[in-house]
PDB file of C-alpha atoms in Angstrom:
ATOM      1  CA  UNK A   1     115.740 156.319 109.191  1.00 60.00           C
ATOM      2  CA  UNK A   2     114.545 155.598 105.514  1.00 59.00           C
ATOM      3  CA  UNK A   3     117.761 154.084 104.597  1.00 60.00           C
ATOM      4  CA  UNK A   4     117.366 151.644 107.969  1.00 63.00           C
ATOM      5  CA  UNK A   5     113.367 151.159 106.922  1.00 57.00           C
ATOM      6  CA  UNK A   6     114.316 150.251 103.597  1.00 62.00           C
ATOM      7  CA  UNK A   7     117.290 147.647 104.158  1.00 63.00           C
ATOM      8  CA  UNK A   8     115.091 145.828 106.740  1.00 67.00           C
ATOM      9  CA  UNK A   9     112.553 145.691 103.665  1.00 65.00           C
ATOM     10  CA  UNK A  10     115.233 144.798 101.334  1.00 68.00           C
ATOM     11  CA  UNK A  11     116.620 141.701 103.651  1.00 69.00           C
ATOM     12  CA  UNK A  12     112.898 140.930 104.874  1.00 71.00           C
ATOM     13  CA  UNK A  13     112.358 140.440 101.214  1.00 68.00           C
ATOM     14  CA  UNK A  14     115.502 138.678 100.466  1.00 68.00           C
ATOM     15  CA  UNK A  15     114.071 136.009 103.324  1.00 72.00           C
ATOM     16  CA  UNK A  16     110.660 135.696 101.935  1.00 72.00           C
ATOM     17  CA  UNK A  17     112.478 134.724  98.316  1.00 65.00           C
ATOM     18  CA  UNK A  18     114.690 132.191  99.511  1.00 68.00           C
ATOM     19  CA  UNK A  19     111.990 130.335 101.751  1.00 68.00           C
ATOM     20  CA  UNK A  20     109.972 130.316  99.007  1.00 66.00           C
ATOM     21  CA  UNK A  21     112.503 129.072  96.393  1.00 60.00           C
ATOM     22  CA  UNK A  22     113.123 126.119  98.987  1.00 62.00           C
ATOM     23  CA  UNK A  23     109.747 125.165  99.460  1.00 57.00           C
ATOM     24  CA  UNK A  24     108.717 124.905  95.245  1.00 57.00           C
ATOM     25  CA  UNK A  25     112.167 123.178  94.951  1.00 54.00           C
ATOM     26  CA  UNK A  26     110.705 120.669  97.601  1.00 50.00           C
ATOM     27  CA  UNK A  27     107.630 120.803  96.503  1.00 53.00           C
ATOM     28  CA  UNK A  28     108.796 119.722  92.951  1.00 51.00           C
ATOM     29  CA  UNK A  29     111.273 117.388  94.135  1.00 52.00           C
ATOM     30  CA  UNK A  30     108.159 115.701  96.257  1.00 54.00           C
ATOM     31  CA  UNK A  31     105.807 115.921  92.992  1.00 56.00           C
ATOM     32  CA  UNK A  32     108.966 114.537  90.683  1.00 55.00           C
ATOM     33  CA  UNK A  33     109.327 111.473  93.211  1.00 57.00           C
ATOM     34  CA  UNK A  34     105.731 110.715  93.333  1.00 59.00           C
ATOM     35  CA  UNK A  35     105.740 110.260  89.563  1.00 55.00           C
ATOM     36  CA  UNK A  36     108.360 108.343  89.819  1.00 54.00           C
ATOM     37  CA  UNK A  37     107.481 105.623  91.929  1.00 53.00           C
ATOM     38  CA  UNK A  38     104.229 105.286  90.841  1.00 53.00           C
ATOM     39  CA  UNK A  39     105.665 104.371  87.210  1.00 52.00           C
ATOM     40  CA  UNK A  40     108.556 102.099  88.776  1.00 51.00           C
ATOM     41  CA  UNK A  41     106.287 100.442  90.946  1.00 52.00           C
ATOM     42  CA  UNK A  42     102.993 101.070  90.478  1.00 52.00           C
ATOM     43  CA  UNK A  43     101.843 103.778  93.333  1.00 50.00           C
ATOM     44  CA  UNK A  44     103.593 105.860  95.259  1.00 50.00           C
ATOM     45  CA  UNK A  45     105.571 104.726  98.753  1.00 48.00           C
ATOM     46  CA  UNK A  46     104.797 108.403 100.300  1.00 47.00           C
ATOM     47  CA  UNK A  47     101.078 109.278 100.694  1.00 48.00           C
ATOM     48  CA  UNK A  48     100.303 112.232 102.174  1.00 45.00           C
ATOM     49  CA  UNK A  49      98.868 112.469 105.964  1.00 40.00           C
ATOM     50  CA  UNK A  50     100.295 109.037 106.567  1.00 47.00           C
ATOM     51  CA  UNK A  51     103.547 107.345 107.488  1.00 49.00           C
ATOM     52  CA  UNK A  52     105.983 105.967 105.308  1.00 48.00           C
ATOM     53  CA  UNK A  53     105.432 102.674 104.399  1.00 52.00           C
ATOM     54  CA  UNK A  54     108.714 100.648 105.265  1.00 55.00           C
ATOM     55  CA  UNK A  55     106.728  97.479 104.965  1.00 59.00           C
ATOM     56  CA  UNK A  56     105.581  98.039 101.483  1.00 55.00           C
ATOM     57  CA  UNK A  57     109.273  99.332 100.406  1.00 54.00           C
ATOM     58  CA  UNK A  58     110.748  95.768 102.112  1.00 61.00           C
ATOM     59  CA  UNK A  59     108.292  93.393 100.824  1.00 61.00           C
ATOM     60  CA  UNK A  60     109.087  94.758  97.008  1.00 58.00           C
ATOM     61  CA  UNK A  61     112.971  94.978  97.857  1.00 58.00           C
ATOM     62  CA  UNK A  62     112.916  91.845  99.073  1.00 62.00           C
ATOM     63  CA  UNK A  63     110.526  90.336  95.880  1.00 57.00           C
ATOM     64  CA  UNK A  64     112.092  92.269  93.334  1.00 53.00           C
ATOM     65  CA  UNK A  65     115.441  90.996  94.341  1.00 52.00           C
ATOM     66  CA  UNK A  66     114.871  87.566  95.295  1.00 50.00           C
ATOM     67  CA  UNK A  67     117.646  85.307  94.543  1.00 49.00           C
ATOM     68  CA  UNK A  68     116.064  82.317  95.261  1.00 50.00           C
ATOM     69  CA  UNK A  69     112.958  83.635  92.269  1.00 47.00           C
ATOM     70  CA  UNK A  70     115.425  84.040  90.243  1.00 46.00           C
ATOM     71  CA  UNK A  71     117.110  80.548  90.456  1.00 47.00           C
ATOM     72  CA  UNK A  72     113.610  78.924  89.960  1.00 44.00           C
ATOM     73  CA  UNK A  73     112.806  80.569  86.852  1.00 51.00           C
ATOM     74  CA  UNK A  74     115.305  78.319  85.715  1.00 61.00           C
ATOM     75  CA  UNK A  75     113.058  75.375  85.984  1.00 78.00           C
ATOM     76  CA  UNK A  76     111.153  76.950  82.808  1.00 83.00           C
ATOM     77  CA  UNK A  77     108.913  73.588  81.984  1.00 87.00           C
ATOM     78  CA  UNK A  78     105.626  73.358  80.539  1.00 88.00           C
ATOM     79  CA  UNK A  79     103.091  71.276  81.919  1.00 89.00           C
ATOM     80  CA  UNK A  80     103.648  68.398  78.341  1.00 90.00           C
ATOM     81  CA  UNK A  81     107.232  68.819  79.466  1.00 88.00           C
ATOM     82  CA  UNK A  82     106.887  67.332  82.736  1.00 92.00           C
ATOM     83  CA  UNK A  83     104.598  64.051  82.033  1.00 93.00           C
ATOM     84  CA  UNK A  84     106.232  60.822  83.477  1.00 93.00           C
ATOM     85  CA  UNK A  85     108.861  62.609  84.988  1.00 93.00           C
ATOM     86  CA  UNK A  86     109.920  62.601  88.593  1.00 94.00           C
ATOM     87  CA  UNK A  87     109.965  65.756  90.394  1.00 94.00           C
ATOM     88  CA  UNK A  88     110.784  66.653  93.816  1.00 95.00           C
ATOM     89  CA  UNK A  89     108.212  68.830  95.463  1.00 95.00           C
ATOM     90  CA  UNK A  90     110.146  71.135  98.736  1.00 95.00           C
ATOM     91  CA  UNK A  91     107.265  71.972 100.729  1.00 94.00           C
ATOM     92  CA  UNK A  92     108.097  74.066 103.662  1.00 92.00           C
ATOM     93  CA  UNK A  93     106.200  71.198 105.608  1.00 90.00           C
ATOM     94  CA  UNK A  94     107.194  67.890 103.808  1.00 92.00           C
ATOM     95  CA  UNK A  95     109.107  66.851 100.881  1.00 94.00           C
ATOM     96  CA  UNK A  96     107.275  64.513  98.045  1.00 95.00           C
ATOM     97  CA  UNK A  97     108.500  63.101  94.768  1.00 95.00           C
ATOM     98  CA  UNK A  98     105.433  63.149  92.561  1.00 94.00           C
ATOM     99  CA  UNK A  99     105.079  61.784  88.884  1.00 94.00           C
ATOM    100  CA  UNK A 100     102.028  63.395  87.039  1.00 94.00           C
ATOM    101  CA  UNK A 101     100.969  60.522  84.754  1.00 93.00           C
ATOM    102  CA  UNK A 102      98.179  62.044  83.237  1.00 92.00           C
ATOM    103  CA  UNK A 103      95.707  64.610  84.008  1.00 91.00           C
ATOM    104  CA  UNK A 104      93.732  62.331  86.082  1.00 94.00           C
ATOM    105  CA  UNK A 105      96.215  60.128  87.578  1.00 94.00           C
ATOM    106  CA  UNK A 106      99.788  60.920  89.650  1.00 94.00           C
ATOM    107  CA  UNK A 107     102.193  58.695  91.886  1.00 94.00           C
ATOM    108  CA  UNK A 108     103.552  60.789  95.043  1.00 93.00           C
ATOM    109  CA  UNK A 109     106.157  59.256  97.078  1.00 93.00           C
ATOM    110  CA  UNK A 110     106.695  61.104 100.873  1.00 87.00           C
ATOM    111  CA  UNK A 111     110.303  61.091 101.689  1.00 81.00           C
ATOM    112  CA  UNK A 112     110.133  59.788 104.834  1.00 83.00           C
ATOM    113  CA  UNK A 113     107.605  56.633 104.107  1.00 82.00           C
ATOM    114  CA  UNK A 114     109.101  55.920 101.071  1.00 82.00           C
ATOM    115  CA  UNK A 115     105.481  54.769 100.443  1.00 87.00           C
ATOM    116  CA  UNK A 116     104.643  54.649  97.160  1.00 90.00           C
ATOM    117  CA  UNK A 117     100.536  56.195  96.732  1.00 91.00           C
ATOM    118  CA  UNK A 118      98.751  56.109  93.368  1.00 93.00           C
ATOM    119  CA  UNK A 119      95.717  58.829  93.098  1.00 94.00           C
ATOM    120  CA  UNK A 120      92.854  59.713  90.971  1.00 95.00           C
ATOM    121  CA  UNK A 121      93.207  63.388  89.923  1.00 94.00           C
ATOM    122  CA  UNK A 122      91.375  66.333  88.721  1.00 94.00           C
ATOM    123  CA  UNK A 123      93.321  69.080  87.017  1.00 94.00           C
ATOM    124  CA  UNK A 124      92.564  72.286  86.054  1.00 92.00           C
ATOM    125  CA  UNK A 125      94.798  73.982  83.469  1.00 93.00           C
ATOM    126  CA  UNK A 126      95.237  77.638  84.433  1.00 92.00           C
ATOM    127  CA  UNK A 127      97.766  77.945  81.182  1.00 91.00           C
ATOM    128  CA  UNK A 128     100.328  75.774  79.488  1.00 91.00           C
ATOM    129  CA  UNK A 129     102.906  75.978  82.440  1.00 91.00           C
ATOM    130  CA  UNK A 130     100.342  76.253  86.043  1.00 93.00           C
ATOM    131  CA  UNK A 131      97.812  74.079  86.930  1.00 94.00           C
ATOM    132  CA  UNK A 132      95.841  73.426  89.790  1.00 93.00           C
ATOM    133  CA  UNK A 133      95.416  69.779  90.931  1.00 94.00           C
ATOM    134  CA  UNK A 134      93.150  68.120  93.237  1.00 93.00           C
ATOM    135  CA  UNK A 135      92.618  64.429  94.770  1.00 94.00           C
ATOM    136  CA  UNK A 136      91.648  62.521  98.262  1.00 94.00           C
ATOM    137  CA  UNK A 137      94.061  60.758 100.064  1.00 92.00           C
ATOM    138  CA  UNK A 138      93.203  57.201 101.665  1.00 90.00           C
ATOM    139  CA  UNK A 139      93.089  58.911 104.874  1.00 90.00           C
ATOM    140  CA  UNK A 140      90.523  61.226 103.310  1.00 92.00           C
ATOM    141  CA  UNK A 141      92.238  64.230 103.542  1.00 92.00           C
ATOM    142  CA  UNK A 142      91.383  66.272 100.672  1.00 93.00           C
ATOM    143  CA  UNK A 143      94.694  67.589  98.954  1.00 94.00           C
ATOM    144  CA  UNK A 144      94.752  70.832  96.402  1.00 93.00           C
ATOM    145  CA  UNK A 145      98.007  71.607  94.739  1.00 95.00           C
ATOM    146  CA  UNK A 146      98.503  74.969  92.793  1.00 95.00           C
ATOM    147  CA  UNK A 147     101.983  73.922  90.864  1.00 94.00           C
ATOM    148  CA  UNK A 148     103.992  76.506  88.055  1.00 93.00           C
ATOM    149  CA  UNK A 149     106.506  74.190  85.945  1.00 92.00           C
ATOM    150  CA  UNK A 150     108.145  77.660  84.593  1.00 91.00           C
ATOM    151  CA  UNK A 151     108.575  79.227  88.145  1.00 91.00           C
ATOM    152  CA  UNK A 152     109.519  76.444  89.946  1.00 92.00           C
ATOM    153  CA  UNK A 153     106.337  77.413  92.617  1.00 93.00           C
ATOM    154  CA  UNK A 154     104.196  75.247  94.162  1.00 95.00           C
ATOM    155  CA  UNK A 155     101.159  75.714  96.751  1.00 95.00           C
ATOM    156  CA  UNK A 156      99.504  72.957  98.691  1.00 94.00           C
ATOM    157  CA  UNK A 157      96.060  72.845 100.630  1.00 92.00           C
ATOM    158  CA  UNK A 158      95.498  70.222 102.810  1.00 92.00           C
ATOM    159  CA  UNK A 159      92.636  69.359 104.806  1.00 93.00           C
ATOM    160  CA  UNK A 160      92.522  66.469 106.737  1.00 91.00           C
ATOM    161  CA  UNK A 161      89.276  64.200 107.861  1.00 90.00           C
ATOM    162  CA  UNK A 162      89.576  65.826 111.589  1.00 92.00           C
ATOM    163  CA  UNK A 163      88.827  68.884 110.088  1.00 89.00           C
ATOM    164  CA  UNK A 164      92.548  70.252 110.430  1.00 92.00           C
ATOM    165  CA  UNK A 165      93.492  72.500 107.032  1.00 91.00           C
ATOM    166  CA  UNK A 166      97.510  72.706 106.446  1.00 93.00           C
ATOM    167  CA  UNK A 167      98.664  75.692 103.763  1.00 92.00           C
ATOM    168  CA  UNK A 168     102.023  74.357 102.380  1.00 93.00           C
ATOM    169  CA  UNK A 169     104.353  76.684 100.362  1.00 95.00           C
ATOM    170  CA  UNK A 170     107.254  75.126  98.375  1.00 95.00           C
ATOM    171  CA  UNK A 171     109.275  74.867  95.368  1.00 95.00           C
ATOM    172  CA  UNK A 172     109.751  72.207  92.351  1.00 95.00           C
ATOM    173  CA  UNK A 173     112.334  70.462  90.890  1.00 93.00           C
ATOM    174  CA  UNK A 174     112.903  67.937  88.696  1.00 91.00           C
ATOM    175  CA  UNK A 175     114.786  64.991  90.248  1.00 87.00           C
ATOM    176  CA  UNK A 176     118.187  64.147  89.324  1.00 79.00           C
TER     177      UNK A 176
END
């Protein structure tokens, strides 16, 4: 009877140690991965109590491995670079080819007009390569372009005199 008592002890034991050898190693493997995510991007994917976040984990696979980013860093201009030349703007809306003059003036061209249109600018220098650039149309519609010569990004607000606001999203180049 003792020697049954004390193998039932002996393998109840046994269980007890490898249960809890899995859960640390889990536990530490869960701890290791936190740390690791949050320095490789910042915070963690997993929080506790709450789902995974599949969104979060697409949106910075998809940015971190953009092809199409990394073909517009290419573009790499400076705002003094890009004076007097012509550059095509690809908004996901309209296409324009704009020439930025000065800081107060620009000449936009749509592609399907042809229409040449001369406007009065203001510009706001966010750094040597972004700027954010605002004028009125003849039609009055109030125009506000965010534009990075070194990304190759652009951003457009538009709001027209019926009170309709358009959000434009594009890229630039410069025009062959």
């Amino acid at each position: 009877m003792k020697g049954i008592l004390m193998k039932s002890v002996n393998s109840t034991l046994f269980i007890i140690f490898i249960i809890t050898a899995i859960f640390s190693t889990l536990s530490a493997q869960t701890d290791e991965r936190k740390l690791a995510e949050t320095l490789m991007f910042g915070k963690p994917f997993f929080k506790q109590n709450t789902e995974f976040e599949w969104e979060y984990y697409d949106a910075l696979a998809e940015k971190n491995n953009s092809i199409e980013k990394l073909e517009n860093k290419e573009l790499s201009l400076t705002y003094q670079n890009i004076i007097g030349k012509e550059m095509v703007f690809e908004y996901d809306l309209f296409t324009v080819e704009i020439i930025i003059t000065t800081d107060s003036t620009l000449s936009w061209k749509d592609s399907k007009s042809k229409k040449i249109n001369n406007e009065k600018t203001k510009t706001i220098h966010i750094d040597n390569k972004t700027i954010l650039k605002s004028w009125v149309e003849v039609d009055n519609t109030l125009v506000v372009m965010f534009a990075d010569f070194y990304q190759g990004d652009t951003h457009a607000f538009l709001y027209n005199s019926d009170g309709k606001i358009e959000i434009a999203n594009g890229s630039i180049k410069l025009k062959d």
